[in-house]
Amino acid sequence: MRIGVFVCHCGSNIGGTVDVPGVAQVARAYPDVVFSSDTMYACSEPGQAAIVDAIREHALDGVVVASCTPRMHEPTFRRTVERAGLNRYMFEMANIREHVSWIGKDREANSNKAAELVRMAVEKLRLNAPLYPKSFDVTKRVLVIGGGVAGIQAALDCADGGIEVVLVERESTIGGKMAKLDKTFPTVDCSSCILGPKMVDVSQHPNIRLYAHAEVEKIGGYVGNFKVDVRRKATYVDWELCTGCGLCMEKCPSKKSPDAFNEHVGVTTSINIPFPQAIPKKAIIDPTSCRQFVKGKCGVCAKVCPTGAIRYDMEDQVVTEEVGAIITATGYDLFDYTRYAEYGGGRYPDVITSLQYERLLSASGPTGGHVKRPSDGKEPKTVVFIQCVGSRDRSVDRPYCSGFCCMYTAKQAVLTKDHIPDSRSYVFYMDIRANGKMYEEFTRRAMEEYGVQYVRGRVSMIVPQGDKYLVRGVDTLLGEQVEVPADLVVLAVGAESSHGAPQLAEKLRISYDNYGFFMESHCKLRPVETNTAGVYLAGACQGPKDIPSSVGQGSAAAAKVLGLFSRGRLESDPQISQVDVRRCVGCGKCITTCPYGAIEWMELRGEMKARVIETVCQGCGICTVTCPQGAIQLQHFTDNQILAEVNALCLS
Amino acid sequence: MPVLKGKELRVVGFLCNWCSYGGADTAGVGRFSQPTDLRIIRVPCSGRVDPMFVVKALLGGADGVLVSGCHPRDCHYSQGNFYARRRLETLKTFLPALGIDPDRFQYTWVSASEGQRWKNVVSTFVEKVHQLGHAPRIEEAAPYLPLAEKGDTLPAPLRPLAWPAAGTLTASLEQLREKIRAALPELDCVIGWQQGFDALHATPLFMRKPEDVDKLTWGPLNVHNLATYLPQFKNRKVGVVVKGCDSRSVIELLQEKLVEPDNVRVFGMACEGVVDVERVRKAMEPAEGAACTDVAPAAVAVEGDGLAFEGDTPVRLKLADVVAEKCRTCDTPVPLLGDVVEGNASAPAGPGPDAPPSLEALDAMTPEQRRGFWRAQMDRCLRCYACRNACPMCVCRDHCIAESRDPHWTTQEGNVREKLQFQVIHALHLAGRCTECGECQRACPVNIPVLALKQWMNRSVLTLFDYRAGVDVNAVPPLLAFAVEEKNIKEHGL
Amino acid sequence: MDVTNLESVRDDDFIHAVMEESGQDLTHCYQCGNCTAGCPCGFAYDIQVSQIMRNLQAGRKDKVLNSRSIWLCLSCSSCTTRCPNNIDVARVMDVLRHIARREGRVAERGVTTFWDAFLASVRKHGRVYELGVVANYVARTGRVWTDIDLLPRIAPKGKLSPMPHGIQGRDEIARIFQRYEEERTR
Amino acid sequence: MMSFARYIARGELARALDDMARGRVAYAPRREGDAVVFRPRAEGEEPLLARATVPPKGVIFPQSERLFAFIREKDPNDPGRTTVRLDSTVDIEPALIFGGRPCDARGFHIFDRVYLNGPYRDPYYAARREATVVVTLACTKAGSTCFCHWTGCGPADATGSDILLTPVGGGDEGGFVAMAVTERGCAVLEQANLPEADAARMDAAQAVHAATQAALDAQSPAPDLSATPARLLERFSDADFWRDMSDKCLSCGACTYLCPTCYCFNITDENDGGDGMRGRRLRSWDNCMSSLFTREASGHNPRMGKALRLRNRVGHKFSYYPQLHEGVVSCNGCGRCITGCPVSVDIREMVVRATQANEETPNA
Amino acid sequence: MNLAYYPGCSGLGTSREYERSTRAACTALGVKLTDIPDWSCCGSTPAHALEHALSGALSARNLVGAAKVGCDTVATPCPSCLSNLKTARHRMADDGFRAKVGRLLDQPAEKLADLPDVQSVLETLVTRVGLDAIRAKVRQPLAGLRVAPYYGCIMTRPADVMRFDDPENPTSMDDLLTALGAEVVPFPYKVECCGASYGVTRRDIVARLSGRLLGAARDAGAHAVVVACPLCQMNLDLRQTQVEWPGGRAVDMPVFYFTQLLGRALGVPDAELGLEQLCVDPAIAFRRAAQAVAARQAEEAALAAKAAAKAAQAKQAASANEGGRA
């Protein structure tokens, strides 16, 4: 080989603590190195030009650049060598900035270390081989998982962009959390007034196929060609026939079904349509409370249904959909506040969650929009809001800020004043996080115009006292212990990952954090992408988010999908595993361990061998370690390449 | 290039590209000063880190090796670090067997944002390595060959070990032969044993014709594990005769789909222990240094708990004194699957010992002694690979990395390091798969006690994964699987 | 009130000593005030417990060690139990008392006098002699009327031992105290 | 040649060896673990008289040896120009092998025919062979796998040796009759200042030779192997025969590496670490039982299965070699391949069955 | 399980009745208690407020003593002792701390495993004996007795050391008392501090905190407060005359040790339970309970009569109906 080595000063970033010309000099003695030089800024226009010139002048067939981290400029220099006619994989980087010059001041040690890192890069490069990507076809359909506002936005944007959308929603209606809200901050818009039309658009869009009351069961394939099994759970009502007239709900004799849509404030009928604006507006039977299921006799709904849509014998059904990309918009769930025993742990009827309060405020809620406390139906006059319940609390493993509680609490306090003009609200808070457009102004209005009493401090305990609740807290600004006798206490419960999120992540083969939120590819620069090609994130499944951010992400994810599909064919990364069929003994260990299902059996002259599906392999190399005889090798990180680096260091 | 004037030690790091390499970058961007010793090798994922890289580095002169990946659940490839955790923890528990201080190898998790943590990890680890100083080299250890050989007093076997009376044994054997004769027409052949070159040695028998079946023998000389032959009969129907211990190898082969359940017929009988020919030689104790062929008796008869040797000077040896080490702790005298003539195998008399004798001996050594021990033992290794070829689980055979130049894991250098390295490869490749049949050691023409390495590994696997190979056809070997929360793997404090 | 110069009041050694001895990371405190909110004795404090924590973060040794609050803490662990940052606040308060005692700073003499009387009794008898403790306390503080109102309520119940219940291993207990004092002076 | 004989009393052996080995590294059997191997002997060390598990061939033909080192050197003015310098200095010390048996010593004779006296003279082998004195111990016992008397060797065969020692007498009274077989043997024996072996002792030695020979004959009368080379060739394509013979073979290399006559090797280059500019060319033992032995660069392997490989091994020893070397078989009947084989593959059985024409093979 | 018993110093003095009733109840339930030979004071708050190693040493001496008589668990009725013993053991998991403690002792514990586990008598009874077994042995159910269970502040806290019940809302004593037939009133101050040992030095603190507790019990309609702690009992019972009653309305509120009510329900004679040693007359509680039972019976009788009348009416109507159809 003919290798060229370029050692970068990076101004004084490297040159300050590394003898850069010295390293270049030493490198000249390394095997196959025919050219080396130091350069002020390798990544600059002239720096790159010098590399191109050297490749041409010295007929180099491999290049090592010793400069910053490859995570920064590897793509840059790969393009550089490509410009000079080399294969982009005939290039290696030695990280002598982040890993050398920036972490120590001992010039001698640094120079020595830099030279060794160059040596390792040279040894690896000597075993590099040109690699070439392959291209494949794309199925231009997208799966959107979750029909909350983020999923709705993503689905609509994709559908408007002209691609077919499969939208899968776990509940029997789309709308998600937003559909449960009364108003939205900071404009105090009616939530269902702004969401409703979008929901209707979903139901009417010719490009959208909606599966409500359904869940994703299995995902196979890879970017461009996923195969998804969707389980349509039994609703016991034939939705083709159901017109959503609601007669069954009127007549249903079983009225004790848990009312999940109303956050369990009150109960509902066993057959029901969750709310008037539900999409699809179809009835569904709760078999855990329905008399027909529990007692084996009733059949009232079947009798009254004008279209004969009731199907007590309905079973789950699995449908398979082929898509080229997936947008995950599974949202969030609420922190279970019963873990706070000092707030009653669920024993006090008038200590409720913020979302329950939202239903009390909502005109479509169980109280018709009249705020009545659950215990005795009285209108509360003193309402205490406690923030950060299940947020910023290491003791319950929720150290993160849920982000939107400050704002909705301010909104609820404002609405409380609107609903009950002679009421007084207290908000116990630690810090007010109002960093959105018009957010700070909104919280100020709550205090200034609506007289909401903000108390800086946490609440230690809630003690029932007569028909009130003594809220015992602190005002840290006063430096005093304080207490408020309240009629109603509203807990601003934090957001946590949607239940079942980790299981879904494993099906999608994407990562999730300690709390079950999905991991984006890069926190700043690739916020809606995941590390699995073709899988995108939208909304609170990635972390707590308010409505504008969720909608923004829904659109962003849709844009990513449309961008992906705008190319006729996709290219696969050639840094993938490859099987040497002559050495493969067909033990199947690689097939067992591959996290992507990217290795399959094939028959070769009567013997079973492993074969890598190039488009599915992501290049992790788990298989290479698993293969005892090293027959499957991860290209660009082969055993021999890594051994060459180890030997450069350890063989003497 | 030499390590900097004795100031630095040789510390090698393997970092996953997505998290830890990024974490090290972040530490650099934050200008967090760190020891200069570490040399980082970038790999895509901690799941790409073959434990053998670590061994290669440590045997080759590294003073410390650090592997770092994404935090569990944060893996870029979703599962790589889960596999890595199992592999690397297994390796860490194995290193002491070689006399390598396990503190010289550490693995941990650092995310791309944890620059401060990376600095701490590097500083702590390098400081630890400096405390330990230069790594002693195995090839420089003082040879250590404890003279207490296996002829010496051993703990009593777990079971009484008594073969049935000659008549009963013959009847049972005849029953077994009948089964085989009946099955033979559908099979390519049935593998069993017959008498070998002298009365003390049996040899494998490949029965193809009914009259071959007459040659089948059964008794304590049937030392071979015939399951070793099965994988080569791919796509052909074959029968095999097994002892209890051998049956575990068959189970493991079935489990790993290295043989097809439809293509293998298993025959077996209860076993009361097989001899260790070396031990017989010693028990007969002729002139110093005599070989087993020098003591070959004219005939050997099984008499309950003993063996009668006919010859110039008739001798009776107690089975308990001459059985193979594996028989002492055997708890599967009756094959676990197949067409089995049960006989009445003796039941375990009590709980098994904590460790088999050779493992106990290895345990008792200091790390320095262990290095000296392997140096002295491996010195005479001929690299004939009988250990590998006799191993029922070694299915790569002709493609084994021991001899391949690609990948180039070992050289043809005749030194202890290369020889030991192969044994480590063998032990690591067998982790969670080895049924401790002991064929590796029995096959060794120069009697290197390589079984102890596998015993050590098996103990690790049992402790870490609560797993024993070759008992459940439906199990998955632990290193081919993972758990999101590992019950028995603790985070190492870094 | 004077302007506090944050540089000059900060005693880093003190911060480290408290962190080291209590094993608690004071930087974890974000001043939510929950410790104060739940403190049963807050009404009697001169500095609320969350402000003790804040003063500790600021390294204000004198302010903290001279406070009465650290002596009035009831060790009930409400603060520890409810701290969202898992800080064992009660243990921090304990450690502050240790440091204050070492430095001879005691803002609530009565409390420490009672404790000293208690420990003296343990040292002498191996077990606490209740009447002896009260008598000792009264003698040291001169508060002769202490709980005299309770005497008629308790006297007839036959619960107060007139004599200490000394143990055989008294010397052993005394040695514990002796070694403790030796270690301390070392 | 038998004219020069000395007597070494049992108690004098160590001292005599010290003297004979003056200026040489003396290799003698030593017990290591459960094996007996040849190791450099310390002065005064009482030698083990056991037959070694591994023959002493490695002293002259090492398991792995450096043929030369290569050093790449760069032109300081043009790093693109690299020259390669070789360093083939071989460090060979004068040596003495004590305690090998006639079958071991005769192995060197088999080697000599290939590496010394054949068309190519192997300088490495030659140098070591020149520098090494072979002091052999005649056998007094017939092991169950001994068949030296079939192959032209024997319990007192002196081929390949410089000195032959025969144990005479028993216990402390006993000693060794040492007969110099070569000039070099004479010289070495002279160094030891030993009494001449008297006639009685010479007779005793003869008697020992005869008795051992008789024991071997009784154990297994030597078959007539004169037709074997041809018969083996006739058997060449009898697949069933070789399948039956090789069924149990594990394809390991124990037999070849334990064989005193197997001389095959492999050559590989290994790089040093360090600056990456140095490396070594190694010659190491190779064995025909390994699949890699005949694998060609294309991946094609003319001896794919173990049957073909075993056929080669037997054929080489008992057919191809004798045809090139005046009928001398390249097997000394030491039996190590049988005892060392994990599954007791028996070369005697193969030779005998191949020789018996038209054996009861189904195809015949 | 071999159970060592650590009574605590107050068991020899102000909480004699706790000590007596504990032993009596354990005997009645067949729980064997082995006394720790020559046990000594744990040092209580004064020791841990002075120095942790000293506190640890005073506790460890007893743990070592318990281990010496072959016990693997130490049970103690007193939460203060419990807290000290348990904390000492918890901290001694740290080698440095254990060594420090060891330097103060004549006979230190070599390793953590040498130290027995520690639990409260309450924990022993509810986890080892079990509520079912206790319920089966109840002879005189505490019918009609409305009780406020008060656990004290350190029985369950800090949670990671005590590892028993919920730190904020423990229920083990509630369950036990319910099993005995008593009626447990909702009592929000189960774990709020009573003022602890500040009775002597800062009577004002105890007066306020204990007053709040007694007031809450009063307002919840409790006939008595039930406690598991000698110090709490002293503050609530002996000092009841000193407390500040919320709203100024003082009542006589008997304060039982839970073991006394347990013993009573199991049929242990009152004399063995030391009921006479309580300051506020326990009879008050039993009297109120009896009244409550009587009132309830009267109410039930009235209800039953009403229901019977209604049923009769319905029957009449039904038969009339049936007659009509026929």
JSON list of C-alpha atoms in Angstrom, two decimals, chain D residues 173-224:
[
{"chain": "D", "resi": 173, "resn": "GLU", "atom": "CA", "xyz": [24.59, -53.59, 41.53]},
{"chain": "D", "resi": 174, "resn": "GLY", "atom": "CA", "xyz": [23.53, -52.83, 38.01]},
{"chain": "D", "resi": 175, "resn": "GLY", "atom": "CA", "xyz": [24.91, -50.49, 35.45]},
{"chain": "D", "resi": 176, "resn": "PHE", "atom": "CA", "xyz": [25.06, -49.76, 31.77]},
{"chain": "D", "resi": 177, "resn": "VAL", "atom": "CA", "xyz": [27.18, -51.03, 28.99]},
{"chain": "D", "resi": 178, "resn": "ALA", "atom": "CA", "xyz": [27.88, -48.04, 26.81]},
{"chain": "D", "resi": 179, "resn": "MET", "atom": "CA", "xyz": [28.83, -48.79, 23.25]},
{"chain": "D", "resi": 180, "resn": "ALA", "atom": "CA", "xyz": [30.05, -46.07, 20.98]},
{"chain": "D", "resi": 181, "resn": "VAL", "atom": "CA", "xyz": [28.39, -46.34, 17.61]},
{"chain": "D", "resi": 182, "resn": "THR", "atom": "CA", "xyz": [30.09, -43.45, 15.85]},
{"chain": "D", "resi": 183, "resn": "GLU", "atom": "CA", "xyz": [33.43, -41.76, 16.00]},
{"chain": "D", "resi": 184, "resn": "ARG", "atom": "CA", "xyz": [31.81, -38.85, 17.70]},
{"chain": "D", "resi": 185, "resn": "GLY", "atom": "CA", "xyz": [30.32, -41.30, 20.15]},
{"chain": "D", "resi": 186, "resn": "CYS", "atom": "CA", "xyz": [33.77, -42.60, 20.94]},
{"chain": "D", "resi": 187, "resn": "ALA", "atom": "CA", "xyz": [35.07, -39.14, 21.62]},
{"chain": "D", "resi": 188, "resn": "VAL", "atom": "CA", "xyz": [32.20, -38.23, 23.86]},
{"chain": "D", "resi": 189, "resn": "LEU", "atom": "CA", "xyz": [32.44, -41.47, 25.76]},
{"chain": "D", "resi": 190, "resn": "GLU", "atom": "CA", "xyz": [36.14, -40.88, 26.23]},
{"chain": "D", "resi": 191, "resn": "GLN", "atom": "CA", "xyz": [35.41, -37.66, 28.02]},
{"chain": "D", "resi": 192, "resn": "ALA", "atom": "CA", "xyz": [33.70, -39.56, 30.79]},
{"chain": "D", "resi": 193, "resn": "ASN", "atom": "CA", "xyz": [36.71, -41.49, 31.97]},
{"chain": "D", "resi": 194, "resn": "LEU", "atom": "CA", "xyz": [34.94, -44.81, 32.38]},
{"chain": "D", "resi": 195, "resn": "PRO", "atom": "CA", "xyz": [36.16, -48.34, 32.80]},
{"chain": "D", "resi": 196, "resn": "GLU", "atom": "CA", "xyz": [36.00, -50.62, 29.79]},
{"chain": "D", "resi": 197, "resn": "ALA", "atom": "CA", "xyz": [33.08, -52.99, 29.67]},
{"chain": "D", "resi": 198, "resn": "ASP", "atom": "CA", "xyz": [34.43, -56.46, 30.26]},
{"chain": "D", "resi": 199, "resn": "ALA", "atom": "CA", "xyz": [33.34, -59.50, 28.30]},
{"chain": "D", "resi": 200, "resn": "ALA", "atom": "CA", "xyz": [30.89, -60.67, 30.94]},
{"chain": "D", "resi": 201, "resn": "ARG", "atom": "CA", "xyz": [29.12, -57.36, 30.85]},
{"chain": "D", "resi": 202, "resn": "MET", "atom": "CA", "xyz": [29.17, -57.39, 27.05]},
{"chain": "D", "resi": 203, "resn": "ASP", "atom": "CA", "xyz": [27.57, -60.80, 27.17]},
{"chain": "D", "resi": 204, "resn": "ALA", "atom": "CA", "xyz": [25.02, -59.58, 29.66]},
{"chain": "D", "resi": 205, "resn": "ALA", "atom": "CA", "xyz": [24.17, -56.74, 27.31]},
{"chain": "D", "resi": 206, "resn": "GLN", "atom": "CA", "xyz": [23.77, -59.16, 24.43]},
{"chain": "D", "resi": 207, "resn": "ALA", "atom": "CA", "xyz": [21.48, -61.24, 26.60]},
{"chain": "D", "resi": 208, "resn": "VAL", "atom": "CA", "xyz": [19.34, -58.24, 27.43]},
{"chain": "D", "resi": 209, "resn": "HIS", "atom": "CA", "xyz": [19.01, -57.44, 23.74]},
{"chain": "D", "resi": 210, "resn": "ALA", "atom": "CA", "xyz": [18.03, -60.99, 22.95]},
{"chain": "D", "resi": 211, "resn": "ALA", "atom": "CA", "xyz": [15.52, -61.24, 25.79]},
{"chain": "D", "resi": 212, "resn": "THR", "atom": "CA", "xyz": [13.74, -58.07, 24.80]},
{"chain": "D", "resi": 213, "resn": "GLN", "atom": "CA", "xyz": [13.67, -59.16, 21.19]},
{"chain": "D", "resi": 214, "resn": "ALA", "atom": "CA", "xyz": [12.16, -62.46, 22.28]},
{"chain": "D", "resi": 215, "resn": "ALA", "atom": "CA", "xyz": [9.52, -60.75, 24.36]},
{"chain": "D", "resi": 216, "resn": "LEU", "atom": "CA", "xyz": [8.53, -58.63, 21.39]},
{"chain": "D", "resi": 217, "resn": "ASP", "atom": "CA", "xyz": [8.36, -61.65, 19.10]},
{"chain": "D", "resi": 218, "resn": "ALA", "atom": "CA", "xyz": [6.19, -63.41, 21.63]},
{"chain": "D", "resi": 219, "resn": "GLN", "atom": "CA", "xyz": [3.89, -60.47, 21.94]},
{"chain": "D", "resi": 220, "resn": "SER", "atom": "CA", "xyz": [3.40, -59.96, 18.22]},
{"chain": "D", "resi": 221, "resn": "PRO", "atom": "CA", "xyz": [5.34, -61.96, 15.68]},
{"chain": "D", "resi": 222, "resn": "ALA", "atom": "CA", "xyz": [6.57, -59.64, 12.95]},
{"chain": "D", "resi": 223, "resn": "PRO", "atom": "CA", "xyz": [4.48, -60.02, 9.81]},
{"chain": "D", "resi": 224, "resn": "ASP", "atom": "CA", "xyz": [6.02, -60.03, 6.40]}
]
